[in-house]
Coordinates of N, CA and C in Angstrom, one line a residue:
M411 N 55.9 110.0 176.6 CA 56.9 110.7 175.8 C 58.0 109.7 175.4
T412 N 58.4 108.7 176.2 CA 59.5 107.9 175.9 C 59.1 107.0 174.7
E413 N 57.8 106.7 174.5 CA 57.4 105.9 173.3 C 57.9 106.5 172.0
A414 N 58.1 107.8 172.0 CA 58.5 108.4 170.7 C 60.0 108.3 170.4
E415 N 60.7 107.9 171.5 CA 62.2 108.0 171.3 C 62.7 107.0 170.2
N416 N 61.9 105.9 170.0 CA 62.5 104.9 169.1 C 61.8 104.9 167.7
R417 N 61.3 106.0 167.4 CA 60.7 106.2 166.0 C 60.9 107.6 165.6
C418 N 60.6 107.9 164.3 CA 60.7 109.2 163.8 C 60.0 110.3 164.6
R419 N 60.7 111.4 165.0 CA 60.0 112.4 165.8 C 59.8 113.7 165.1
L420 N 59.0 114.5 165.6 CA 58.6 115.7 165.0 C 59.5 116.9 165.3
V421 N 59.9 117.7 164.3 CA 60.6 118.9 164.5 C 59.7 120.0 163.9
L422 N 59.4 121.1 164.6 CA 58.6 122.2 164.1 C 59.4 123.3 163.6
I423 N 59.0 123.9 162.6 CA 59.6 125.2 162.1 C 58.6 126.3 162.3
V424 N 59.1 127.3 163.1 CA 58.3 128.4 163.5 C 57.7 129.1 162.3
P425 N 56.4 129.4 162.3 CA 55.8 130.1 161.2 C 56.2 131.6 161.1
D426 N 56.1 132.2 160.0 CA 56.5 133.6 159.8 C 55.3 134.5 160.2
I427 N 55.5 135.0 161.5 CA 54.5 135.9 162.1 C 55.2 137.1 162.6
A428 N 54.8 138.3 162.2 CA 55.5 139.5 162.5 C 55.4 139.8 164.0
D429 N 54.3 139.5 164.6 CA 54.1 139.9 166.1 C 54.7 138.8 166.9
A430 N 55.7 139.2 167.7 CA 56.5 138.2 168.5 C 55.6 137.5 169.6
D431 N 54.7 138.3 170.2 CA 53.8 137.6 171.2 C 52.9 136.6 170.6
E432 N 52.3 137.0 169.5 CA 51.4 136.0 168.8 C 52.1 134.8 168.3
Q433 N 53.3 135.0 167.8 CA 54.1 133.9 167.3 C 54.4 132.9 168.5
A434 N 54.8 133.5 169.6 CA 55.1 132.7 170.8 C 53.9 131.9 171.3
R435 N 52.8 132.6 171.3 CA 51.5 131.9 171.8 C 51.1 130.8 170.9
I436 N 51.2 131.0 169.6 CA 50.9 129.9 168.6 C 51.8 128.7 168.8
V437 N 53.1 129.0 168.9 CA 54.1 127.9 169.1 C 53.8 127.2 170.4
A438 N 53.6 127.9 171.5 CA 53.3 127.3 172.8 C 52.1 126.4 172.7
D439 N 51.0 126.8 172.0 CA 49.8 126.0 171.8 C 50.2 124.7 171.1
A440 N 50.9 124.8 170.0 CA 51.3 123.6 169.2 C 52.0 122.6 170.1
L441 N 52.9 123.1 170.9 CA 53.7 122.2 171.8 C 52.9 121.5 172.8
K442 N 51.7 121.9 173.1 CA 50.8 121.2 174.0 C 50.2 120.0 173.4
G443 N 50.4 119.8 172.1 CA 49.8 118.7 171.4 C 50.5 117.4 171.5
G444 N 51.7 117.4 172.0 CA 52.4 116.1 172.2 C 53.9 116.2 171.9
D445 N 54.6 115.1 171.7 CA 56.0 115.1 171.6 C 56.5 115.9 170.4
V446 N 57.5 116.8 170.7 CA 58.2 117.5 169.7 C 59.7 117.5 170.1
A447 N 60.6 117.1 169.2 CA 62.0 117.0 169.6 C 62.6 118.3 169.6
S448 N 62.4 119.1 168.6 CA 63.0 120.5 168.6 C 62.2 121.4 167.7
V449 N 62.5 122.7 167.9 CA 61.8 123.8 167.1 C 62.9 124.7 166.5
I450 N 62.8 124.8 165.2 CA 63.8 125.7 164.5 C 63.2 127.0 164.2
M451 N 63.9 128.1 164.5 CA 63.4 129.5 164.3 C 64.1 130.1 163.2
P452 N 63.5 130.3 162.0 CA 64.1 131.0 160.9 C 64.0 132.5 161.2
Q453 N 64.9 133.3 160.5 CA 64.9 134.7 160.7 C 63.8 135.4 159.9
Y454 N 63.4 134.7 158.8 CA 62.5 135.3 157.8 C 63.0 136.7 157.4
G455 N 62.2 137.7 157.4 CA 62.7 139.0 156.9 C 63.0 140.0 158.1
L456 N 63.1 139.4 159.3 CA 63.3 140.3 160.4 C 64.8 140.8 160.5
D457 N 64.9 142.1 160.9 CA 66.3 142.6 161.2 C 66.8 141.9 162.5
D458 N 68.1 142.1 162.7 CA 68.7 141.3 163.8 C 68.1 141.6 165.2
G459 N 67.7 142.9 165.4 CA 67.1 143.3 166.7 C 65.8 142.7 166.9
A460 N 64.9 142.7 165.8 CA 63.6 142.1 165.9 C 63.7 140.6 166.1
F461 N 64.6 140.0 165.3 CA 64.8 138.5 165.4 C 65.2 138.1 166.9
Q462 N 66.1 138.9 167.5 CA 66.5 138.6 168.8 C 65.2 138.7 169.8
K463 N 64.4 139.7 169.6 CA 63.2 139.9 170.4 C 62.3 138.7 170.3
H464 N 62.1 138.2 169.0 CA 61.3 137.0 168.8 C 61.9 135.8 169.5
A465 N 63.2 135.7 169.3 CA 63.9 134.5 169.9 C 63.8 134.5 171.4
E466 N 63.9 135.7 172.1 CA 63.9 135.8 173.5 C 62.5 135.4 174.1
K467 N 61.5 135.6 173.3 CA 60.2 135.2 173.7 C 59.9 133.7 173.4
L468 N 60.5 133.2 172.3 CA 60.2 131.8 171.9 C 61.0 130.8 172.6
V469 N 62.3 131.1 172.9 CA 63.2 130.1 173.4 C 62.7 129.5 174.7
P470 N 62.3 130.3 175.7 CA 61.8 129.7 177.0 C 60.5 128.9 176.8
V471 N 59.6 129.4 175.9 CA 58.4 128.6 175.6 C 58.7 127.2 175.1
I472 N 59.7 127.2 174.2 CA 60.0 125.9 173.6 C 60.7 125.0 174.6
Q473 N 61.6 125.6 175.4 CA 62.4 124.8 176.4 C 61.4 124.3 177.5
D474 N 60.5 125.1 177.9 CA 59.5 124.7 178.9 C 58.7 123.5 178.5
A475 N 58.5 123.3 177.2 CA 57.7 122.2 176.7 C 58.6 121.0 176.5
G476 N 59.9 121.1 176.8 CA 60.8 119.9 176.7 C 61.4 119.7 175.4
A477 N 61.3 120.7 174.5 CA 61.9 120.6 173.2 C 63.2 121.5 173.1
A478 N 64.1 121.2 172.1 CA 65.3 122.0 172.0 C 65.0 123.2 171.0
A479 N 65.4 124.4 171.4 CA 65.2 125.6 170.6 C 66.5 125.8 169.8
L480 N 66.3 125.8 168.5 CA 67.4 126.0 167.5 C 67.2 127.3 166.7
I481 N 68.2 128.1 166.7 CA 68.1 129.4 166.0 C 68.8 129.2 164.6
A482 N 68.1 129.6 163.6 CA 68.6 129.5 162.2 C 69.6 130.6 161.9
G483 N 70.9 130.3 161.8 CA 71.8 131.2 161.3 C 72.6 132.1 162.2
D484 N 72.0 132.7 163.2 CA 72.7 133.8 163.9 C 73.1 133.3 165.3
S485 N 74.4 133.1 165.4 CA 75.0 132.6 166.7 C 74.9 133.6 167.8
R486 N 74.9 134.9 167.5 CA 74.8 135.9 168.5 C 73.4 135.9 169.1
V487 N 72.4 135.8 168.2 CA 71.0 135.7 168.7 C 70.8 134.4 169.6
A488 N 71.4 133.4 169.1 CA 71.3 132.1 169.8 C 71.9 132.2 171.2
G489 N 73.1 132.9 171.3 CA 73.7 133.1 172.6 C 72.9 134.0 173.5
R490 N 72.5 135.1 173.0 CA 71.7 136.0 173.8 C 70.4 135.5 174.3
A491 N 69.7 134.7 173.4 CA 68.4 134.2 173.8 C 68.5 132.8 174.6
K492 N 69.8 132.4 174.8 CA 70.0 131.1 175.5 C 69.4 129.9 174.9
A493 N 69.5 129.9 173.5 CA 68.9 128.8 172.8 C 69.8 127.5 173.0
D494 N 69.2 126.4 172.5 CA 70.0 125.1 172.7 C 70.9 124.9 171.5
G495 N 70.6 125.5 170.4 CA 71.5 125.2 169.2 C 71.3 126.2 168.1
L496 N 72.1 125.8 167.0 CA 72.2 126.6 165.8 C 71.9 125.8 164.6
H497 N 71.1 126.3 163.7 CA 70.8 125.6 162.5 C 71.4 126.4 161.3
I498 N 72.4 125.8 160.7 CA 73.2 126.5 159.6 C 72.7 126.0 158.3
T499 N 72.4 126.9 157.4 CA 71.9 126.4 156.1 C 72.8 126.8 154.9
S500 N 73.9 127.5 155.1 CA 74.7 127.9 154.0 C 75.6 126.9 153.4
S501 N 76.7 126.5 154.0 CA 77.7 125.6 153.4 C 78.3 124.7 154.4
A502 N 79.0 123.6 153.9 CA 79.7 122.7 154.8 C 80.8 123.5 155.6
Q503 N 81.4 124.4 154.9 CA 82.4 125.2 155.6 C 81.9 126.1 156.8
A504 N 80.7 126.7 156.5 CA 80.1 127.5 157.6 C 79.7 126.6 158.7
L505 N 79.2 125.4 158.4 CA 78.8 124.5 159.4 C 80.0 124.0 160.2
S506 N 81.1 123.8 159.5 CA 82.3 123.3 160.2 C 82.8 124.4 161.2
E507 N 82.8 125.7 160.7 CA 83.2 126.8 161.6 C 82.3 126.9 162.8
A508 N 81.0 126.8 162.6 CA 80.1 126.9 163.7 C 80.3 125.7 164.7
I509 N 80.6 124.5 164.2 CA 80.8 123.4 165.1 C 82.1 123.7 165.9
D510 N 83.2 124.1 165.2 CA 84.4 124.4 165.9 C 84.2 125.4 167.0
K511 N 83.4 126.4 166.8 CA 83.2 127.5 167.7 C 82.2 127.2 168.8
H512 N 81.2 126.5 168.5 CA 80.0 126.4 169.5 C 79.7 125.0 170.0
A513 N 80.2 123.9 169.3 CA 79.9 122.6 169.9 C 81.0 122.2 170.9
P514 N 80.7 121.4 171.9 CA 79.4 120.8 172.2 C 78.4 121.6 173.0
K515 N 78.8 122.8 173.3 CA 77.9 123.6 174.2 C 76.6 123.8 173.5
L516 N 76.6 124.0 172.2 CA 75.3 124.1 171.5 C 75.2 123.0 170.5
I517 N 73.9 122.6 170.3 CA 73.6 121.7 169.2 C 73.9 122.4 167.9
V518 N 74.7 121.8 167.0 CA 74.9 122.5 165.7 C 74.7 121.5 164.5
G519 N 73.7 121.9 163.7 CA 73.4 121.0 162.6 C 72.8 121.8 161.4
G520 N 72.3 121.1 160.4 CA 71.7 121.8 159.3 C 72.2 121.3 158.0
G521 N 72.6 122.2 157.1 CA 73.1 121.8 155.8 C 72.2 122.4 154.7
N522 N 72.7 122.3 153.5 CA 72.0 122.7 152.4 C 72.3 121.6 151.3
A523 N 71.9 120.4 151.7 CA 72.4 119.2 151.0 C 71.4 118.9 149.8
S524 N 71.8 119.4 148.6 CA 70.9 119.2 147.5 C 71.2 117.9 146.7
D525 N 72.3 117.2 147.1 CA 72.6 115.9 146.5 C 73.5 115.1 147.4
R526 N 73.8 113.9 147.0 CA 74.6 113.0 147.8 C 76.0 113.5 148.1
H527 N 76.6 114.1 147.1 CA 78.0 114.7 147.2 C 78.0 115.8 148.3
N528 N 77.0 116.7 148.2 CA 76.9 117.8 149.2 C 76.7 117.2 150.6
A529 N 75.8 116.2 150.7 CA 75.5 115.6 151.9 C 76.7 115.0 152.6
L530 N 77.5 114.3 151.8 CA 78.7 113.6 152.3 C 79.8 114.7 152.8
E531 N 79.9 115.8 152.1 CA 80.7 116.9 152.5 C 80.3 117.4 153.9
I532 N 79.0 117.6 154.0 CA 78.4 118.0 155.3 C 78.7 117.0 156.4
G533 N 78.5 115.7 156.1 CA 78.7 114.6 157.0 C 80.2 114.6 157.5
E534 N 81.1 115.0 156.7 CA 82.5 115.0 157.1 C 82.8 115.9 158.2
V535 N 82.0 117.0 158.4 CA 82.3 118.0 159.5 C 81.6 117.6 160.8
R536 N 80.9 116.4 160.7 CA 80.3 115.8 161.9 C 79.3 116.7 162.6
P537 N 78.3 117.2 161.9 CA 77.2 118.0 162.6 C 76.4 117.1 163.5
D538 N 75.6 117.7 164.4 CA 74.7 116.9 165.2 C 73.6 116.3 164.4
Y539 N 73.2 116.9 163.3 CA 72.2 116.4 162.4 C 72.4 117.0 161.0
I540 N 71.8 116.4 160.0 CA 71.8 117.0 158.7 C 70.4 117.2 158.3
F541 N 70.1 118.3 157.6 CA 68.7 118.6 157.2 C 68.6 118.5 155.7
F542 N 67.6 117.8 155.2 CA 67.3 117.6 153.8 C 66.0 118.4 153.5
G543 N 66.2 119.5 152.6 CA 65.1 120.3 152.2 C 65.4 121.8 152.7
K544 N 64.5 122.6 152.4 CA 64.6 124.0 152.9 C 63.6 124.3 154.0
L545 N 63.9 125.2 154.8 CA 63.0 125.5 156.0 C 61.6 126.0 155.5
D546 N 61.6 126.6 154.3 CA 60.3 127.1 153.8 C 60.0 126.3 152.5
G547 N 60.4 125.0 152.5 CA 60.3 124.2 151.3 C 59.0 123.4 151.2
D548 N 58.1 123.7 152.1 CA 56.8 122.9 152.2 C 55.8 123.6 151.3
I549 N 56.0 123.4 150.0 CA 55.1 124.1 149.0 C 54.0 123.2 148.4
K550 N 54.2 121.9 148.7 CA 53.2 120.9 148.1 C 52.7 120.0 149.3
P551 N 51.6 119.4 149.1 CA 51.1 118.5 150.2 C 52.1 117.4 150.7
E552 N 52.8 116.9 149.7 CA 53.8 115.8 150.0 C 55.2 116.4 150.2
A553 N 56.0 115.6 150.9 CA 57.4 116.0 150.9 C 58.1 115.8 149.6
H554 N 59.1 116.6 149.3 CA 59.7 116.6 148.0 C 60.4 115.2 147.8
P555 N 60.1 114.6 146.6 CA 60.7 113.2 146.4 C 62.2 113.1 146.5
K556 N 62.9 114.2 146.1 CA 64.4 114.2 146.2 C 64.8 114.1 147.7
N557 N 64.1 114.9 148.5 CA 64.5 114.9 149.9 C 64.2 113.5 150.6
L558 N 63.1 112.9 150.2 CA 62.8 111.6 150.7 C 63.9 110.6 150.3
A559 N 64.3 110.7 149.0 CA 65.3 109.8 148.5 C 66.6 110.0 149.2
L560 N 67.0 111.2 149.4 CA 68.2 111.5 150.2 C 68.2 111.0 151.6
G561 N 67.0 111.3 152.2 CA 66.8 110.8 153.6 C 67.0 109.3 153.8
E562 N 66.4 108.6 152.8 CA 66.4 107.1 152.9 C 67.8 106.6 152.7
W563 N 68.5 107.2 151.7 CA 69.9 106.8 151.4 C 70.8 107.1 152.6
W564 N 70.6 108.3 153.2 CA 71.5 108.7 154.4 C 71.2 107.8 155.6
A565 N 69.9 107.7 155.9 CA 69.5 106.9 157.1 C 70.0 105.4 157.0
S566 N 70.1 104.9 155.8 CA 70.6 103.5 155.7 C 72.1 103.3 155.8
M567 N 72.8 104.4 155.7 CA 74.3 104.4 155.7 C 75.0 105.1 156.8
I568 N 74.5 106.2 157.3 CA 75.2 107.1 158.1 C 74.6 107.2 159.5
E569 N 75.4 107.3 160.5 CA 74.9 107.4 161.9 C 74.4 108.7 162.3
I570 N 74.9 109.8 161.6 CA 74.5 111.2 162.0 C 73.0 111.3 161.7
P571 N 72.1 111.7 162.6 CA 70.7 111.7 162.4 C 70.3 112.7 161.3
C572 N 69.2 112.4 160.6 CA 68.8 113.4 159.6 C 67.4 113.8 159.9
I573 N 67.1 115.1 159.4 CA 65.8 115.7 159.5 C 65.4 115.9 158.0
V574 N 64.2 115.4 157.7 CA 63.7 115.6 156.3 C 62.5 116.5 156.3
M575 N 62.5 117.5 155.5 CA 61.4 118.5 155.4 C 60.1 117.8 154.8
G576 N 59.0 117.9 155.5 CA 57.8 117.3 155.1 C 57.0 118.3 154.2
G577 N 55.8 118.0 153.8 CA 54.9 118.9 153.0 C 53.9 119.6 153.8
T578 N 52.9 120.1 153.1 CA 51.8 120.9 153.8 C 50.7 120.0 154.4
D579 N 50.8 118.7 154.0 CA 49.8 117.7 154.5 C 50.4 117.0 155.7
P580 N 49.8 117.0 156.9 CA 50.3 116.4 158.1 C 50.7 114.9 157.8
A581 N 50.0 114.2 156.9 CA 50.2 112.8 156.6 C 51.6 112.6 155.9
S582 N 52.2 113.7 155.4 CA 53.5 113.6 154.8 C 54.6 113.2 155.8
A583 N 54.3 113.3 157.1 CA 55.2 112.9 158.2 C 55.4 111.4 158.1
L584 N 54.4 110.6 157.7 CA 54.6 109.2 157.7 C 55.5 108.8 156.5
A585 N 55.4 109.5 155.4 CA 56.3 109.2 154.2 C 57.7 109.4 154.6
V586 N 58.0 110.5 155.4 CA 59.3 110.7 155.9 C 59.8 109.6 156.8
A587 N 58.9 109.3 157.8 CA 59.2 108.2 158.7 C 59.6 106.9 158.0
E588 N 58.9 106.6 157.0 CA 59.1 105.3 156.2 C 60.5 105.3 155.5
T589 N 61.2 106.4 155.4 CA 62.5 106.4 154.8 C 63.5 106.0 155.8
G590 N 63.2 105.9 157.1 CA 64.1 105.6 158.2 C 64.7 106.9 158.8
A591 N 64.3 108.1 158.3 CA 64.8 109.3 158.9 C 64.4 109.4 160.4
E592 N 65.3 110.0 161.2 CA 65.1 110.1 162.6 C 64.0 111.2 162.9
F593 N 64.0 112.2 162.0 CA 63.1 113.4 162.3 C 62.4 113.9 161.1
V594 N 61.2 114.4 161.2 CA 60.4 115.0 160.1 C 60.2 116.5 160.6
A595 N 60.5 117.4 159.7 CA 60.2 118.8 160.0 C 58.9 119.3 159.3
L596 N 58.1 119.9 160.0 CA 56.8 120.4 159.5 C 56.7 121.9 159.9
R597 N 56.0 122.7 159.0 CA 55.8 124.1 159.2 C 54.3 124.3 158.9
L598 N 53.9 124.5 157.7 CA 52.6 124.8 157.3 C 51.6 123.7 157.6
A599 N 52.1 122.5 157.6 CA 51.2 121.3 158.0 C 50.7 121.5 159.4
V600 N 51.4 122.1 160.3 CA 51.0 122.3 161.7 C 50.4 123.7 161.8
F601 N 51.1 124.7 161.2 CA 50.7 126.1 161.5 C 49.8 126.8 160.5
G602 N 49.5 126.0 159.4 CA 48.6 126.6 158.4 C 47.3 127.1 159.0
E603 N 46.7 126.4 159.9 CA 45.6 126.9 160.7 C 46.0 126.9 162.2
P604 N 46.5 128.0 162.7 CA 47.1 128.0 164.0 C 46.2 127.5 165.1
G605 N 44.9 127.7 165.0 CA 44.0 127.2 166.0 C 43.9 125.7 166.1
R606 N 44.3 125.0 165.0 CA 44.3 123.5 165.0 C 45.6 122.9 165.3
A607 N 46.7 123.8 165.5 CA 48.0 123.3 165.7 C 48.2 122.2 166.8
P608 N 47.6 122.4 168.0 CA 47.8 121.3 169.0 C 47.2 120.0 168.6
S609 N 46.0 120.0 168.0 CA 45.4 118.8 167.6 C 46.1 118.1 166.5
I610 N 46.7 118.9 165.6 CA 47.5 118.3 164.5 C 48.7 117.7 165.0
V611 N 49.4 118.3 165.9 CA 50.6 117.7 166.5 C 50.2 116.4 167.2
A612 N 49.1 116.4 167.9 CA 48.6 115.1 168.5 C 48.3 114.1 167.5
E613 N 47.7 114.5 166.4 CA 47.3 113.5 165.3 C 48.6 112.9 164.7
I614 N 49.6 113.8 164.4 CA 50.8 113.3 163.8 C 51.6 112.3 164.7
N615 N 51.6 112.6 166.0 CA 52.2 111.7 167.0 C 51.5 110.4 167.0
A616 N 50.2 110.4 167.0 CA 49.4 109.2 167.0 C 49.7 108.4 165.7
L617 N 49.7 109.1 164.6 CA 50.0 108.4 163.3 C 51.4 107.7 163.4
L618 N 52.4 108.4 163.9 CA 53.8 107.9 163.9 C 53.8 106.8 165.0
D619 N 53.1 106.9 166.1 CA 53.1 105.8 167.1 C 52.6 104.5 166.5
E620 N 51.5 104.7 165.6 CA 50.9 103.5 165.1 C 51.6 102.9 163.9
K621 N 52.2 103.8 163.0 CA 52.6 103.3 161.7 C 54.1 103.5 161.4
A622 N 54.8 104.3 162.2 CA 56.2 104.6 161.8 C 57.1 103.4 162.2
P623 N 58.1 103.0 161.3 CA 59.0 102.0 161.7 C 59.7 102.3 163.0
R624 N 60.1 101.2 163.7 CA 60.8 101.4 165.0 C 62.3 101.3 164.7
F625 N 63.1 102.1 165.4 CA 64.6 101.9 165.3 C 65.1 100.8 166.1
E626 N 66.2 100.3 165.7 CA 66.9 99.2 166.5 C 67.6 100.0 167.6
D627 N 67.7 99.3 168.8 CA 68.4 99.9 169.9 C 69.9 99.8 169.6

């Protein structure tokens, strides 16, 4: 596992599955495939009560695998489910308020950085990480070129780590790694065929081990 610490690491975005038990099982299987830094749980269309039920099943599964469990948006659900952190997608101000309230007890990161100006505004509030892309933005095989460009620019200048959303092709993880980004987020690339999720996580880690650039100590 320590091998992965000095190169781009994988962040998983939980797939949209209505059945909480099935969702937890699929995520647990994927995490058996190898190194995953963190797992982000979007609310999708669930009401708050159902989202909390999903989170309470998912958080221990993620933490038992050694990854950080991040809840998208809802700090109350994050607290009740004993998650490791919060992923905020609205604005720099919302992120700033979440940091003031919950850091350093919780990891707080995210952003909705559509351009460099937005990204720098987010950077000023000192989140634990910045996210380029949308949690459900994997609509093409490759990562969005704008997100790759933003990730490359950010990673070359700013110390705050960045996560760049990949595409539906697992190989898109390497294009993200080549920007210098610390993390690549994948959703459908891993969970599009749930039965293959563990082997895809293993393949992505092998690809990154072999070809991803190494960070300086």
